[in-house]
Amino acid sequence: AAKNVSFAGHREESNNAFIIAPNEKVSLQGGYKLNGTVVSSEFEMSNGASFTYKKIDTSNFWNSGSTQGDTGTGDLIITSPTIEPK
């Protein structure tokens, strides 16, 4: 079963984040505001939480220059959000 990664609490400002949790359920609750990208098995918002897709520049990530057979994050990160129906 997937574990739950939760973000909660009312904030005046949004948080910017790139969350990679492919085997987890990510939950935003209680007015939490998130801008960014989320990779998860499930995604849930409740009690006034908000999410705004924001493309994340990965050119400065630690593995962006990998040469050991890793093709980088190009096939993982897309330029538009993917929203799947329940």
Coordinates of N, CA and C in Angstrom, one line a residue:
A1 N 0.8 -1.2 0.0 CA 0.0 0.0 0.0 C 0.9 1.2 0.0
A2 N 0.4 2.3 -0.7 CA 1.1 3.5 -0.7 C 1.1 4.2 0.6
K3 N 2.2 4.9 0.9 CA 2.3 5.7 2.1 C 1.8 7.1 1.8
N4 N 1.5 7.9 2.8 CA 0.9 9.2 2.6 C 2.0 10.3 2.9
V5 N 2.2 11.1 1.9 CA 3.1 12.3 2.1 C 2.2 13.5 2.2
S6 N 2.0 14.1 3.4 CA 1.1 15.2 3.6 C 1.7 16.5 3.8
F7 N 1.0 17.5 3.2 CA 1.4 18.9 3.5 C 0.1 19.6 3.9
A8 N 0.2 20.3 5.1 CA -1.0 20.9 5.6 C -0.7 22.2 6.2
G9 N -1.8 23.0 6.3 CA -1.6 24.3 7.0 C -1.9 25.5 6.1
H10 N -2.6 26.5 6.7 CA -2.9 27.7 5.9 C -1.7 28.6 5.8
R11 N -1.4 29.0 4.5 CA -0.3 29.8 4.3 C -0.8 31.0 3.4
E12 N -0.3 32.2 3.6 CA -0.6 33.3 2.8 C 0.2 33.2 1.4
E13 N 1.4 32.6 1.5 CA 2.2 32.5 0.3 C 2.2 31.0 -0.2
S14 N 2.4 30.8 -1.5 CA 2.6 29.5 -2.0 C 4.0 29.0 -1.8
N15 N 4.1 27.7 -1.7 CA 5.4 27.0 -1.7 C 5.7 26.5 -3.1
N16 N 6.9 26.6 -3.5 CA 7.4 26.0 -4.8 C 8.1 24.7 -4.5
A17 N 7.7 23.7 -5.2 CA 8.3 22.4 -5.0 C 8.3 21.5 -6.2
F18 N 9.2 20.5 -6.2 CA 9.3 19.5 -7.2 C 9.3 18.2 -6.4
I19 N 8.2 17.5 -6.3 CA 8.0 16.4 -5.4 C 8.0 15.1 -6.2
I20 N 9.0 14.2 -6.0 CA 9.1 12.9 -6.6 C 8.8 11.8 -5.6
A21 N 7.6 11.3 -5.7 CA 7.2 10.2 -4.8 C 6.3 9.2 -5.6
P22 N 6.9 8.5 -6.5 CA 6.1 7.7 -7.5 C 5.3 6.6 -6.8
N23 N 5.7 6.1 -5.6 CA 5.0 5.0 -5.0 C 4.1 5.5 -3.8
E24 N 4.0 6.8 -3.7 CA 3.3 7.4 -2.5 C 2.0 8.1 -2.9
K25 N 1.2 8.4 -1.9 CA 0.0 9.3 -2.1 C 0.4 10.6 -1.5
V26 N 0.3 11.7 -2.3 CA 0.6 13.0 -1.9 C -0.7 13.7 -1.6
S27 N -0.8 14.3 -0.4 CA -2.0 15.0 0.0 C -1.7 16.5 0.4
L28 N -2.5 17.4 -0.1 CA -2.5 18.8 0.3 C -3.7 19.0 1.1
Q29 N -3.6 19.6 2.3 CA -4.8 19.8 3.1 C -4.8 21.2 3.8
G30 N -5.9 21.7 4.2 CA -6.1 22.8 5.1 C -5.5 24.1 4.5
G31 N -5.8 24.4 3.3 CA -5.4 25.7 2.8 C -3.9 25.8 2.3
Y32 N -3.2 24.6 2.3 CA -1.9 24.6 1.8 C -1.8 24.9 0.3
K33 N -0.9 25.8 -0.1 CA -0.8 26.3 -1.5 C 0.6 25.8 -2.0
L34 N 0.5 25.0 -3.1 CA 1.7 24.5 -3.7 C 1.8 24.8 -5.2
N35 N 2.9 25.3 -5.6 CA 3.2 25.5 -7.0 C 4.3 24.6 -7.4
G36 N 4.2 23.9 -8.5 CA 5.3 23.0 -8.9 C 4.9 21.8 -9.7
T37 N 5.6 20.7 -9.5 CA 5.4 19.5 -10.2 C 5.4 18.3 -9.1
V38 N 4.4 17.4 -9.3 CA 4.3 16.3 -8.4 C 4.2 15.0 -9.2
V39 N 5.1 14.1 -8.9 CA 5.0 12.7 -9.5 C 4.7 11.8 -8.3
S40 N 3.5 11.2 -8.4 CA 3.0 10.3 -7.3 C 2.0 9.3 -7.8
S41 N 1.8 8.3 -7.0 CA 0.8 7.3 -7.4 C -0.6 7.8 -7.2
E42 N -0.8 8.7 -6.2 CA -2.1 9.3 -6.0 C -1.9 10.7 -5.6
F43 N -2.9 11.6 -5.9 CA -2.7 13.0 -5.5 C -4.1 13.4 -5.0
E44 N -4.2 14.1 -3.8 CA -5.4 14.5 -3.2 C -5.3 15.9 -2.6
M45 N -6.4 16.7 -2.8 CA -6.4 18.0 -2.2 C -7.8 18.1 -1.4
S46 N -7.7 18.7 -0.2 CA -8.9 18.9 0.6 C -8.9 20.1 1.4
N47 N -10.0 20.6 1.9 CA -10.1 21.7 2.8 C -9.4 23.0 2.4
G48 N -9.7 23.3 1.1 CA -9.2 24.6 0.6 C -7.7 24.6 0.1
A49 N -7.1 23.4 0.0 CA -5.7 23.4 -0.5 C -5.7 23.7 -2.0
S50 N -4.6 24.2 -2.5 CA -4.6 24.5 -4.0 C -3.2 24.1 -4.6
F51 N -3.3 23.7 -5.8 CA -2.1 23.3 -6.6 C -2.1 24.0 -7.9
T52 N -0.9 24.6 -8.3 CA -0.8 25.2 -9.6 C 0.5 24.5 -10.2
Y53 N 0.2 23.9 -11.4 CA 1.4 23.3 -12.1 C 2.4 24.4 -12.5
K54 N 3.7 24.1 -12.2 CA 4.7 25.0 -12.6 C 5.9 24.2 -13.1
K55 N 6.3 24.5 -14.3 CA 7.4 23.8 -14.9 C 8.7 24.0 -14.1
I56 N 9.4 23.0 -13.8 CA 10.6 23.1 -13.0 C 11.8 23.0 -13.9
D57 N 12.7 23.9 -13.8 CA 13.9 23.9 -14.6 C 14.9 22.9 -13.9
T58 N 15.2 21.8 -14.6 CA 16.1 20.8 -14.0 C 17.5 20.9 -14.5
S59 N 17.8 21.9 -15.3 CA 19.2 22.0 -15.8 C 20.3 22.1 -14.8
N60 N 20.0 22.5 -13.6 CA 21.0 22.6 -12.5 C 20.8 21.5 -11.5
F61 N 20.0 20.4 -11.8 CA 19.9 19.3 -10.9 C 21.2 18.5 -10.9
W62 N 21.5 17.8 -9.8 CA 22.8 17.1 -9.6 C 23.1 16.1 -10.7
N63 N 22.1 15.5 -11.3 CA 22.3 14.5 -12.3 C 22.1 15.0 -13.7
S64 N 21.9 16.3 -13.9 CA 21.6 16.8 -15.3 C 22.8 16.6 -16.2
G65 N 24.0 16.4 -15.8 CA 25.1 16.1 -16.7 C 25.6 14.7 -16.6
S66 N 24.8 13.8 -16.2 CA 25.2 12.4 -16.1 C 25.6 11.8 -17.4
T67 N 26.7 11.0 -17.4 CA 27.1 10.4 -18.7 C 27.2 8.9 -18.6
Q68 N 26.7 8.3 -17.5 CA 26.8 6.9 -17.3 C 25.6 6.1 -17.7
G69 N 25.1 6.4 -18.9 CA 24.0 5.7 -19.5 C 22.6 6.2 -19.1
D70 N 22.6 7.2 -18.2 CA 21.4 7.8 -17.7 C 21.1 8.9 -18.8
T71 N 19.8 8.9 -19.2 CA 19.4 9.9 -20.2 C 18.9 11.1 -19.6
G72 N 19.1 11.2 -18.2 CA 18.6 12.4 -17.5 C 17.1 12.3 -17.2
T73 N 16.5 13.5 -17.0 CA 15.1 13.5 -16.6 C 14.2 13.9 -17.8
G74 N 14.7 13.9 -19.0 CA 14.0 14.4 -20.2 C 12.7 13.5 -20.4
D75 N 12.8 12.2 -20.2 CA 11.6 11.4 -20.4 C 10.7 11.4 -19.2
L76 N 11.1 11.9 -18.1 CA 10.3 12.0 -16.9 C 9.5 13.3 -16.8
I77 N 10.1 14.3 -17.2 CA 9.5 15.7 -17.0 C 8.9 16.1 -18.3
I78 N 7.6 16.5 -18.3 CA 7.0 16.9 -19.5 C 6.6 18.4 -19.4
T79 N 6.3 19.0 -20.5 CA 6.0 20.5 -20.4 C 4.6 20.9 -20.0
S80 N 3.7 19.9 -19.9 CA 2.4 20.3 -19.4 C 1.9 19.3 -18.4
P81 N 1.0 19.7 -17.6 CA 0.5 18.7 -16.5 C -0.3 17.6 -17.1
T82 N -0.2 16.4 -16.5 CA -1.0 15.3 -16.8 C -2.0 15.1 -15.7
I83 N -3.3 15.1 -16.0 CA -4.3 14.9 -15.0 C -5.1 13.7 -15.5
E84 N -5.1 12.7 -14.6 CA -5.8 11.5 -15.0 C -7.2 11.4 -14.2
P85 N -8.2 11.0 -14.9 CA -9.5 10.9 -14.2 C -9.5 9.7 -13.2
K86 N -10.3 9.9 -12.1 CA -10.4 8.8 -11.1 C -11.1 7.6 -11.7

